[in-house]
PDB file of C-alpha atoms in Angstrom:
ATOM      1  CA  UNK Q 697     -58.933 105.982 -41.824  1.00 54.00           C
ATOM      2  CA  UNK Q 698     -57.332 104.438 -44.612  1.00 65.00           C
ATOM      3  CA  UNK Q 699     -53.711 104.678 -42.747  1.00 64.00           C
ATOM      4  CA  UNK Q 700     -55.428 102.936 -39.405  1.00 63.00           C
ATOM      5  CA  UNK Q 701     -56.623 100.073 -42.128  1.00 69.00           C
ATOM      6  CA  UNK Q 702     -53.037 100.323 -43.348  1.00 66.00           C
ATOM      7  CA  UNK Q 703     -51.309  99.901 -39.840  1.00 64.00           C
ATOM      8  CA  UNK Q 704     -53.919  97.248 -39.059  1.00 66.00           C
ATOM      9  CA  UNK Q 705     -53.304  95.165 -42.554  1.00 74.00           C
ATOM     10  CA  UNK Q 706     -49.572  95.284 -41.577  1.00 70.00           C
ATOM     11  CA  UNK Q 707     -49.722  94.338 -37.989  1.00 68.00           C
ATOM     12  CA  UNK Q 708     -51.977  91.332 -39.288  1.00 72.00           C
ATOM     13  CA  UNK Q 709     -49.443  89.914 -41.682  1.00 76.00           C
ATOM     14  CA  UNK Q 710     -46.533  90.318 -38.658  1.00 73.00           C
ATOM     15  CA  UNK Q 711     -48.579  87.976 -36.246  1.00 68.00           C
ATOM     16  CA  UNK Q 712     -49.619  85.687 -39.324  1.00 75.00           C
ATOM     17  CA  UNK Q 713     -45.846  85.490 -39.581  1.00 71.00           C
ATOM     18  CA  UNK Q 714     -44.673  85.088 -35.760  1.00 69.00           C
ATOM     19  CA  UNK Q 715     -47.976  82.174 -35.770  1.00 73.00           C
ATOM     20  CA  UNK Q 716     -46.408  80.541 -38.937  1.00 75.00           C
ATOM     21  CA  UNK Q 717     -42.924  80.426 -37.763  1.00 70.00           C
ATOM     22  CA  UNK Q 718     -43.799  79.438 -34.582  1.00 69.00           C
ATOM     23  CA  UNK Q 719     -45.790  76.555 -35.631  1.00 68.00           C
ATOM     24  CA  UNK Q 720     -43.193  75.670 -37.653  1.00 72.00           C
ATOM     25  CA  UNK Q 721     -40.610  75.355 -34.798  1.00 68.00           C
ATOM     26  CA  UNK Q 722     -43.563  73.705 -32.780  1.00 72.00           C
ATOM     27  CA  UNK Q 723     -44.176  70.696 -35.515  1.00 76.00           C
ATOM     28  CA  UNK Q 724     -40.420  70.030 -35.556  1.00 73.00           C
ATOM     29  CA  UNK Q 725     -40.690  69.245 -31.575  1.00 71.00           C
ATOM     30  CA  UNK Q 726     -43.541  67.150 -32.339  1.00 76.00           C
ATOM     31  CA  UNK Q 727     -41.565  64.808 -35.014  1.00 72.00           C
ATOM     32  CA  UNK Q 728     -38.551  65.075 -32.394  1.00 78.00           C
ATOM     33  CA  UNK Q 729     -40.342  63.952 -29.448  1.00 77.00           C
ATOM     34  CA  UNK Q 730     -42.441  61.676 -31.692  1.00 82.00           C
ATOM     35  CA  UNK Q 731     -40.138  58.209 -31.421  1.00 81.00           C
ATOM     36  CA  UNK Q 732     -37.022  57.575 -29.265  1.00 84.00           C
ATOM     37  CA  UNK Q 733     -33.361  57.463 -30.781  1.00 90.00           C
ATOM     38  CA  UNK Q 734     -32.350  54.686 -32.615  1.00 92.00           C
ATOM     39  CA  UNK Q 735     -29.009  52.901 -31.260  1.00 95.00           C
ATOM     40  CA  UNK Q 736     -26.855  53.389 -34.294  1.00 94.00           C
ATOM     41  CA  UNK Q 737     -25.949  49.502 -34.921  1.00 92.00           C
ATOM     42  CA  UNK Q 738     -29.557  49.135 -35.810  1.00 92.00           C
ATOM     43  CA  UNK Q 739     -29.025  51.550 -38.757  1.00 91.00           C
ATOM     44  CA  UNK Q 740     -27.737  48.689 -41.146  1.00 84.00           C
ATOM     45  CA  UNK Q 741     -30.177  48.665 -44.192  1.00 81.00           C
ATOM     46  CA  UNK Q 742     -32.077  50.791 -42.461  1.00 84.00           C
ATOM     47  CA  UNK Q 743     -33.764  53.763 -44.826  1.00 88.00           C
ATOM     48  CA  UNK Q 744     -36.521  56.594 -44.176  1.00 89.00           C
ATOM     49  CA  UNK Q 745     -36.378  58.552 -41.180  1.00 91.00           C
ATOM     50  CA  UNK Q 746     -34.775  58.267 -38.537  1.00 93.00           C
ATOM     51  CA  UNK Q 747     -33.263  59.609 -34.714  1.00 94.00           C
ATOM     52  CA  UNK Q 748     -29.317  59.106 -33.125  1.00 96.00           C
ATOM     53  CA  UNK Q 749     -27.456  60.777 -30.313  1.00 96.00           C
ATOM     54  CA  UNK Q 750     -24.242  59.968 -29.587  1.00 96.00           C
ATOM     55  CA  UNK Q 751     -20.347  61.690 -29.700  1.00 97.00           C
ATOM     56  CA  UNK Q 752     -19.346  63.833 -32.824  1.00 97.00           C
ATOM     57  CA  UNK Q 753     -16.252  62.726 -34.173  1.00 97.00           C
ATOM     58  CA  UNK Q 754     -14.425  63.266 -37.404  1.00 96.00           C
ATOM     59  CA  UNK Q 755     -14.675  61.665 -40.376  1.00 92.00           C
ATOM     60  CA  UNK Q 756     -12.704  61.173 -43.418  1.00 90.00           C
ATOM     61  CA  UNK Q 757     -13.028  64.956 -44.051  1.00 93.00           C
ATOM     62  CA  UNK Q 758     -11.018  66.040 -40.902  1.00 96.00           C
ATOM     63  CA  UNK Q 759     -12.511  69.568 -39.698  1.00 97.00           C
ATOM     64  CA  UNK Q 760     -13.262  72.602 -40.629  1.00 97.00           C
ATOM     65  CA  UNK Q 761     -12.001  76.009 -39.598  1.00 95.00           C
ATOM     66  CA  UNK Q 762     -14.470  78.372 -38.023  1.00 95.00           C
ATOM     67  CA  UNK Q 763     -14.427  81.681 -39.158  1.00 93.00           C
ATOM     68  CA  UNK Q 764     -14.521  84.200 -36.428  1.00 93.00           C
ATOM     69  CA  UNK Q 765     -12.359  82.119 -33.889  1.00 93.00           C
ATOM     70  CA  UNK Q 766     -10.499  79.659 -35.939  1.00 93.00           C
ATOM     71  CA  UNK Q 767     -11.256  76.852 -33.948  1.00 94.00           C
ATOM     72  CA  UNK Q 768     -11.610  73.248 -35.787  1.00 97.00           C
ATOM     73  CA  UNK Q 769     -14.895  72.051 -36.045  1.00 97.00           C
ATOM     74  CA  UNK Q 770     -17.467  69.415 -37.580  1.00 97.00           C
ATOM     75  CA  UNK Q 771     -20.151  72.492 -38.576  1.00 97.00           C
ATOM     76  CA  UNK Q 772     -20.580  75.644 -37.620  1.00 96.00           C
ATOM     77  CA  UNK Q 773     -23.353  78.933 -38.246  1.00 95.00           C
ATOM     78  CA  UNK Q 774     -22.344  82.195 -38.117  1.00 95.00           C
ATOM     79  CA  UNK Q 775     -23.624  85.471 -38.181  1.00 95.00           C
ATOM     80  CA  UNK Q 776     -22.452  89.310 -37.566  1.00 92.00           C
ATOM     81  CA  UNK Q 777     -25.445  92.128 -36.230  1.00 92.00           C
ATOM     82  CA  UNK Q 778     -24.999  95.602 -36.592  1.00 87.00           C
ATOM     83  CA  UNK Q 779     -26.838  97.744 -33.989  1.00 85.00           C
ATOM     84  CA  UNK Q 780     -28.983 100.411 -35.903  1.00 79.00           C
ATOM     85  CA  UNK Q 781     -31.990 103.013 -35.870  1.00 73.00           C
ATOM     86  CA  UNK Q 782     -35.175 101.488 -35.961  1.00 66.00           C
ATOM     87  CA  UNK Q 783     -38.320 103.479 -36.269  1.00 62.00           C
ATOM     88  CA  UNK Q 784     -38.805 104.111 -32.228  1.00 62.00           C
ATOM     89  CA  UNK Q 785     -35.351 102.533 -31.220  1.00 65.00           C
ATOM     90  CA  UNK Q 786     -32.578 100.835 -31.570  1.00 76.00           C
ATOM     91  CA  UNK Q 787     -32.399  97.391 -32.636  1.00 81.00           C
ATOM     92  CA  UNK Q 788     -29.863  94.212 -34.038  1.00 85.00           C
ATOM     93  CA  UNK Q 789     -30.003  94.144 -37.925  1.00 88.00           C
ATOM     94  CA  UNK Q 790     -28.158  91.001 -39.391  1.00 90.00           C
ATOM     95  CA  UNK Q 791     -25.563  92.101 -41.983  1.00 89.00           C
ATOM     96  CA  UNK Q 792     -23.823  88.642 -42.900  1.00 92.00           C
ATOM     97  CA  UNK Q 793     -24.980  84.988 -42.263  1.00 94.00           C
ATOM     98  CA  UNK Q 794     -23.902  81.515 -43.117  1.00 93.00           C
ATOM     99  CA  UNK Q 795     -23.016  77.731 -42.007  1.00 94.00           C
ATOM    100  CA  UNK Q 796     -20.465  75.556 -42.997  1.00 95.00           C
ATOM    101  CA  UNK Q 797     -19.436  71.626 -42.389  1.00 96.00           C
ATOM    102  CA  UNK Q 798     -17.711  68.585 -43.862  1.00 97.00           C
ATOM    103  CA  UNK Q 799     -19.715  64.873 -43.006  1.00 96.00           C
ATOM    104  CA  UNK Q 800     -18.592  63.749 -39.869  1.00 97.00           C
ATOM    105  CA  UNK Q 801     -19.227  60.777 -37.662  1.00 96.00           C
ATOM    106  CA  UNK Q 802     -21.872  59.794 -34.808  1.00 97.00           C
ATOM    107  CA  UNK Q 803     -20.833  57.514 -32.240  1.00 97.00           C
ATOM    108  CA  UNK Q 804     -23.126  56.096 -29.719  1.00 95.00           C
ATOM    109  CA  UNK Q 805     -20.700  52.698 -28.513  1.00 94.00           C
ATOM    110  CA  UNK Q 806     -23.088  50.739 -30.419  1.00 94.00           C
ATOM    111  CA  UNK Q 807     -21.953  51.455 -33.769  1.00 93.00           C
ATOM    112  CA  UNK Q 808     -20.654  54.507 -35.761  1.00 94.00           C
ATOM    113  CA  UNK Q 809     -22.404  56.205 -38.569  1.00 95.00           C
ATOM    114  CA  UNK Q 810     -21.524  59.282 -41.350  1.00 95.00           C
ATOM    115  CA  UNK Q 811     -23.862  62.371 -41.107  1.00 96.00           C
ATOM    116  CA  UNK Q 812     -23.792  64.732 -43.812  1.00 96.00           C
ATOM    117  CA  UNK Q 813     -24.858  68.327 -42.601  1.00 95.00           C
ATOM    118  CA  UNK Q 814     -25.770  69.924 -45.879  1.00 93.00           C
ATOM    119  CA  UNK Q 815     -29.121  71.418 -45.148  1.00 91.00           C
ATOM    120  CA  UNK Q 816     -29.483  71.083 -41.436  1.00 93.00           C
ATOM    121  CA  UNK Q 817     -31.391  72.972 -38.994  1.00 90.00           C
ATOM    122  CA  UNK Q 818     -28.615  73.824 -37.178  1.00 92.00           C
ATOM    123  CA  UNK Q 819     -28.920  74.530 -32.752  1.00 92.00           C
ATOM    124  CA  UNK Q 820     -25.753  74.652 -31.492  1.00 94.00           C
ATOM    125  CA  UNK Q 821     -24.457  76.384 -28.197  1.00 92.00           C
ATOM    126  CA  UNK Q 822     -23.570  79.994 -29.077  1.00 91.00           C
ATOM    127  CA  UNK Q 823     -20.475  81.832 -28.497  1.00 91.00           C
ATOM    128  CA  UNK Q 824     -20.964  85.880 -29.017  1.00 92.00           C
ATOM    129  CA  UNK Q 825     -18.303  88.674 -29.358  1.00 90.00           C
ATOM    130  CA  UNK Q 826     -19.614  92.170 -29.083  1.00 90.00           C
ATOM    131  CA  UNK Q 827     -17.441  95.101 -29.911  1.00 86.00           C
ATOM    132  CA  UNK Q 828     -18.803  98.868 -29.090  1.00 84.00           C
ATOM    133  CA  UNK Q 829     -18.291 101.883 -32.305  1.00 78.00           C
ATOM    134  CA  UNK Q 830     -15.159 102.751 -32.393  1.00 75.00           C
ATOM    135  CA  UNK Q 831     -12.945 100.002 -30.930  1.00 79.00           C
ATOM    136  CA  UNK Q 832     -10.349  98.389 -32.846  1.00 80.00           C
ATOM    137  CA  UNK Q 833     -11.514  94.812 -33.916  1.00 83.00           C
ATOM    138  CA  UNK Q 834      -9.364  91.554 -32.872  1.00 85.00           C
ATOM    139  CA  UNK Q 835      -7.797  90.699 -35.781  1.00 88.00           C
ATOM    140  CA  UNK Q 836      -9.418  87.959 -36.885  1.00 90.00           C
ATOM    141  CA  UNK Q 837     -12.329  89.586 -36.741  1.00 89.00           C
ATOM    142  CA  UNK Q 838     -10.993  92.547 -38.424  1.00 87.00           C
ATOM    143  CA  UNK Q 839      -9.747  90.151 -41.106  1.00 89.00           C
ATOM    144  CA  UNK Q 840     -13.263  88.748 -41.689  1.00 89.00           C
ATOM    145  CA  UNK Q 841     -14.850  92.235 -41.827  1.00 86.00           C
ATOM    146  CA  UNK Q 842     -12.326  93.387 -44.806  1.00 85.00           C
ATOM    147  CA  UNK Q 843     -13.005  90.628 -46.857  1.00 87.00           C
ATOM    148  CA  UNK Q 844     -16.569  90.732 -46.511  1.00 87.00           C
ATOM    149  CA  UNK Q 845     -18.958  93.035 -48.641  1.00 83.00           C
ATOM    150  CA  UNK Q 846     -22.093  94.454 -46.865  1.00 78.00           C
ATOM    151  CA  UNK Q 847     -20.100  94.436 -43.310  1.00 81.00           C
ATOM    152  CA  UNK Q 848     -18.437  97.440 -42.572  1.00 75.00           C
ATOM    153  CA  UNK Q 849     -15.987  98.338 -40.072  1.00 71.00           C
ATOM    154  CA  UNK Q 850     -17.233  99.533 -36.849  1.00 64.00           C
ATOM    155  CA  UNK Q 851     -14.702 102.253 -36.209  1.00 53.00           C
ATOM    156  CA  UNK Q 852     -14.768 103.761 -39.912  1.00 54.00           C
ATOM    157  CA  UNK Q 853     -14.562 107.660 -39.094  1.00 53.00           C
ATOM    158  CA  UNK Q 854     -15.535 110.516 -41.758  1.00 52.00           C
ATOM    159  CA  UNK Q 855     -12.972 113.249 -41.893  1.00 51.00           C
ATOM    160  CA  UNK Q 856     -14.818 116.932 -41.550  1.00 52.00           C
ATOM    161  CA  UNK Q 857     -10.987 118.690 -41.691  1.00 52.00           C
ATOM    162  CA  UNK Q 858     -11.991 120.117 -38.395  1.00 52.00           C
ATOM    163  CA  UNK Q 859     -12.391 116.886 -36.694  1.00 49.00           C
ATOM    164  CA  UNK Q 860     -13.237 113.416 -37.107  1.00 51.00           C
ATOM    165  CA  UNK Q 861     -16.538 112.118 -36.302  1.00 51.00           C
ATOM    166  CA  UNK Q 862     -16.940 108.137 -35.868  1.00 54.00           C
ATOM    167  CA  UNK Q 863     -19.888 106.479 -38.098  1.00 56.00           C
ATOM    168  CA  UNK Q 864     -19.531 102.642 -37.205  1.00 65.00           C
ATOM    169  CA  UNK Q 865     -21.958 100.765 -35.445  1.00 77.00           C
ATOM    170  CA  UNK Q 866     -22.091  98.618 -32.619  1.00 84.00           C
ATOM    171  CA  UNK Q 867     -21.621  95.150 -33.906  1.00 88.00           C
ATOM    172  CA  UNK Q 868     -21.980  91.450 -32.486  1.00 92.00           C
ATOM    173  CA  UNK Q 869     -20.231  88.135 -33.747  1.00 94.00           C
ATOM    174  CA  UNK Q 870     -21.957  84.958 -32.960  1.00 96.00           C
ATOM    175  CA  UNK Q 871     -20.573  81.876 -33.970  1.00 96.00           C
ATOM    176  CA  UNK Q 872     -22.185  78.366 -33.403  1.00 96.00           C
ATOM    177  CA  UNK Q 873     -19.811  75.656 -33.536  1.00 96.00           C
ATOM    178  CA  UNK Q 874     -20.293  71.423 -33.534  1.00 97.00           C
ATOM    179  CA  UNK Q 875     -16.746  70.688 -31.681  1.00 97.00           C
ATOM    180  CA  UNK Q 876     -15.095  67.418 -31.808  1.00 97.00           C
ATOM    181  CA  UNK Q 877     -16.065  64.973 -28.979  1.00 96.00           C
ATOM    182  CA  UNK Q 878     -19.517  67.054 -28.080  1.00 96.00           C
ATOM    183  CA  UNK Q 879     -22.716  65.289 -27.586  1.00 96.00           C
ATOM    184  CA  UNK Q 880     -25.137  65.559 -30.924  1.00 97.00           C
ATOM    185  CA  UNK Q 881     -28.347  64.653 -31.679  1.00 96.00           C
ATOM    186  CA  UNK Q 882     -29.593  64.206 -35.468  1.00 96.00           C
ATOM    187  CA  UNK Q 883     -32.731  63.599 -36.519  1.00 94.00           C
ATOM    188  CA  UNK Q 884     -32.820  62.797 -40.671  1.00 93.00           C
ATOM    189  CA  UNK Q 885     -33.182  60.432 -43.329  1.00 95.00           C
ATOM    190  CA  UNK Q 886     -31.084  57.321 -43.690  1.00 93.00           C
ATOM    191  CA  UNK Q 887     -30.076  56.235 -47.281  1.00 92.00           C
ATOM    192  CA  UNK Q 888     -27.180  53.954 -48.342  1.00 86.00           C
ATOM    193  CA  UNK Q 889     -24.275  55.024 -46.819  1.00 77.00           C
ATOM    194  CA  UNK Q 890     -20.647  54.154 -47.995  1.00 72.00           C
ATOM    195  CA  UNK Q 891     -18.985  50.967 -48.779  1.00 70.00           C
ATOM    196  CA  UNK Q 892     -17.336  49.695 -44.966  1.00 69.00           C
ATOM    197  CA  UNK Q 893     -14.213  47.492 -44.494  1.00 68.00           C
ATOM    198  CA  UNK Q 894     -15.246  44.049 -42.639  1.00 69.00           C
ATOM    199  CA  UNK Q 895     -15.028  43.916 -38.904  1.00 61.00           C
ATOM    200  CA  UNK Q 896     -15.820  48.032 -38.812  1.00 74.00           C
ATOM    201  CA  UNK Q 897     -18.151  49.328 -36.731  1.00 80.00           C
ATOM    202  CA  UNK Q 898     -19.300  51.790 -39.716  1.00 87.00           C
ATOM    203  CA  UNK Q 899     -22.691  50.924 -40.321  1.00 90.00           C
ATOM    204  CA  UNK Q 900     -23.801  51.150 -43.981  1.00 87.00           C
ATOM    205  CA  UNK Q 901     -26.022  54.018 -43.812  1.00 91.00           C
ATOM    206  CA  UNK Q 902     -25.710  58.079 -44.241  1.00 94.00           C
ATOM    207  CA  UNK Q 903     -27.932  60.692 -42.524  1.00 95.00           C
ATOM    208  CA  UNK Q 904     -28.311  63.527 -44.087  1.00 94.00           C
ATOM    209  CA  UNK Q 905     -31.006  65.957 -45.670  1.00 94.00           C
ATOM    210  CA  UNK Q 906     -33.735  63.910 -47.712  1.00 89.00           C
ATOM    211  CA  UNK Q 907     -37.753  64.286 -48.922  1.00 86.00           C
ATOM    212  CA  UNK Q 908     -38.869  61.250 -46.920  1.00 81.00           C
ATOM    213  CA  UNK Q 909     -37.994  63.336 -43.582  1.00 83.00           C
ATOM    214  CA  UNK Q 910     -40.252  66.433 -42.409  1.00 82.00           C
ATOM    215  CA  UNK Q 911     -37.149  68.052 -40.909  1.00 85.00           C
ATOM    216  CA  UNK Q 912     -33.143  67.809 -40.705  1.00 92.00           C
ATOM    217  CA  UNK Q 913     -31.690  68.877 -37.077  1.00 93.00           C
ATOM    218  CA  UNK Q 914     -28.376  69.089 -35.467  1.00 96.00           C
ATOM    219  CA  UNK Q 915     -27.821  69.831 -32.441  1.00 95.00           C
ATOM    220  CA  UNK Q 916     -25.214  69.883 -29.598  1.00 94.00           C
ATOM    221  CA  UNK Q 917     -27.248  68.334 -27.112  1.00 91.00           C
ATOM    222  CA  UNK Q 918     -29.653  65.205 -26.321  1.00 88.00           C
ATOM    223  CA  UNK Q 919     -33.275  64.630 -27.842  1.00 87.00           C
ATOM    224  CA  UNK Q 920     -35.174  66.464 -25.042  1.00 84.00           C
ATOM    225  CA  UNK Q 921     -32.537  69.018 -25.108  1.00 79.00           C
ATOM    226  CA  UNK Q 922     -32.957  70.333 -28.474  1.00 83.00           C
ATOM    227  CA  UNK Q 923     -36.898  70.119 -28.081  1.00 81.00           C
ATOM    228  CA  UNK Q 924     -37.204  72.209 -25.384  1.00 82.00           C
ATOM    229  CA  UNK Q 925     -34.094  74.620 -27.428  1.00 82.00           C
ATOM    230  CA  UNK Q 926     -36.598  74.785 -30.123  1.00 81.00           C
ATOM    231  CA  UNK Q 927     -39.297  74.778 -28.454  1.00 78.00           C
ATOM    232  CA  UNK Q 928     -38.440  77.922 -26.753  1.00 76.00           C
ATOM    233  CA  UNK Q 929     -38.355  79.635 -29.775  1.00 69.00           C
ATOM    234  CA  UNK Q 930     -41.767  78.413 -31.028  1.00 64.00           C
ATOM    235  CA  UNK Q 931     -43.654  79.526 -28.052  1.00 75.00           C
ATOM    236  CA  UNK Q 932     -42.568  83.364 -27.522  1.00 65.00           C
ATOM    237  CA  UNK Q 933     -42.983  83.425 -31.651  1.00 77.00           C
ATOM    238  CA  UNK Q 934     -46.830  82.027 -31.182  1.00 69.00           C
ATOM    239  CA  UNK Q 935     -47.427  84.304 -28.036  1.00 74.00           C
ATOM    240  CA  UNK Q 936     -46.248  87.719 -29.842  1.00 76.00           C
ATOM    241  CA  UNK Q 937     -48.375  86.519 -32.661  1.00 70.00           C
ATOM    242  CA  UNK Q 938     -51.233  85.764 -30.881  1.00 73.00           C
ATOM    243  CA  UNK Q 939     -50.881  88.926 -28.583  1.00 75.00           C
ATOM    244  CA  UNK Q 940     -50.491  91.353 -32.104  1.00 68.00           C
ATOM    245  CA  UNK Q 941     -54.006  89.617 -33.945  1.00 69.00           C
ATOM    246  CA  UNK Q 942     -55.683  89.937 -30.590  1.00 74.00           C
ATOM    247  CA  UNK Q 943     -54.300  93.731 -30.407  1.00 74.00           C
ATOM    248  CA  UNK Q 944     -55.909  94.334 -33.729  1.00 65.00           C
ATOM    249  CA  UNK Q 945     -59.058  92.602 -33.014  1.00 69.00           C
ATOM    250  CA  UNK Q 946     -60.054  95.207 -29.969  1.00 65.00           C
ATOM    251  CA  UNK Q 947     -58.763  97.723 -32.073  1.00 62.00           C
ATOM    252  CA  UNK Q 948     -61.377  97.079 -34.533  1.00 63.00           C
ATOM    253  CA  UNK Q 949     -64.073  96.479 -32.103  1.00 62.00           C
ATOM    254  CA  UNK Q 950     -63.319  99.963 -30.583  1.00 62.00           C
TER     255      UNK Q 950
END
């Protein structure tokens, strides 16, 4: 009895959690959906939040290098899943996860304005490399996995003196990149910007991450494309949460 109560407490708290994050992804299609882009030469003196689209161009900063393809970039997310054991099957089990950037530009033909990506929500296209156990990494990749701690290689093998036996896992690459010249979409807070030569078309205003804003996103598409991009993730979170604290309800009616 007290392990059902057990199972039950525990399946509770994973639909509170799918509910709560998919409310959370939800809200932030609300607030994007909310008002329509600004056109970015309407951004001068303009503070508080605030919605552009437009082209992604560099900056003063340049680019950045991407780390599992090289390519240069404005931002990027990354991650590397191992597939592993899990309870009743097999499933993906993140191992290594980050994001990088340098401020770059938005562009809209109306005016130009920096964007600082510290902090953003990130929903970029994705671009995915899975290599089976046992096969020989690209290099870069390979480079990446022996100068990372906590990501092993996948074709490590354990030497019995009879024979070798291979212990790597399956693993998958995903990297999310901002290119140069891609369509983005940010939706953040406005604050004085940097000084501008006369006769630019560098408004006086940075977006960025800020408390006056209920959420920071990039992404590599237009408003209603990175609603429904979100939104898609909101929904099958709130339906498997929904489905799991209805599951335990008949269970404790039975």
């Amino acid at each position: 009895m007290v392990v059902a109560e057990l199972l039950a407490l525990a399946a509770l708290a994973a639909g509170g959690y799918f509910l709560l994050a998919g409310g959370r992804r939800l809200r932030t299609v609300v607030h994007i959906l909310r008002n329509d882009p600004l056109p970015v030469r309407d951004l001068h003196g303009h503070r508080g939040p605030v919605e552009i689209e437009g082209r992604a161009v560099a900056g003063d900063d340049g680019t950045v290098e991407a780390p599992f393809t090289g390519s240069r970039c404005l931002a990027y997310t990354y991650a590397v899943e191992e597939l592993r054991s899990q309870g009743s099957g097999d499933g993906w089990e993140t191992v290594d996860s980050g994001m990088g950037g340098v401020d770059f530009v938005v562009d809209d033909g109306t005016g130009r304005v920096v964007v600082d990506p510290s902090g953003a929500d990130i929903h970029l296209e994705s671009h995915s490399v899975t290599v089976p156990a046992g096969t020989e990494l690209p290099d870069r990749l390979a480079d990446y996995v022996a100068a990372t701690d906590g990501v092993d290689p996948q074709n490590r093998t354990v030497n019995l003196l009879v024979t070798e036996i291979n212990v790597g896992n399956k693993q998958r690459f995903t990297e999310r990149r901002l290119d140069v010249g891609e369509t983005v979409y940010v939706y953040g807070q406005a604050t004085r910007g940097p000084a501008v030569e006369w006769g630019s078309n560098l408004v006086d205003a940075l977006v960025g991450d800020g408390d006056g804003t209920p959420v920071f996103v990039i992404a590599d598409t237009d408003e209603r494309g990175t609603a429904w991009r979100i939104a898609r993730g909101g929904i099958w979170r709130v339906v498997l949460g929904v489905a799991v604290v209805a599951l335990v309800g008949v269970g404790a009616l039975l």
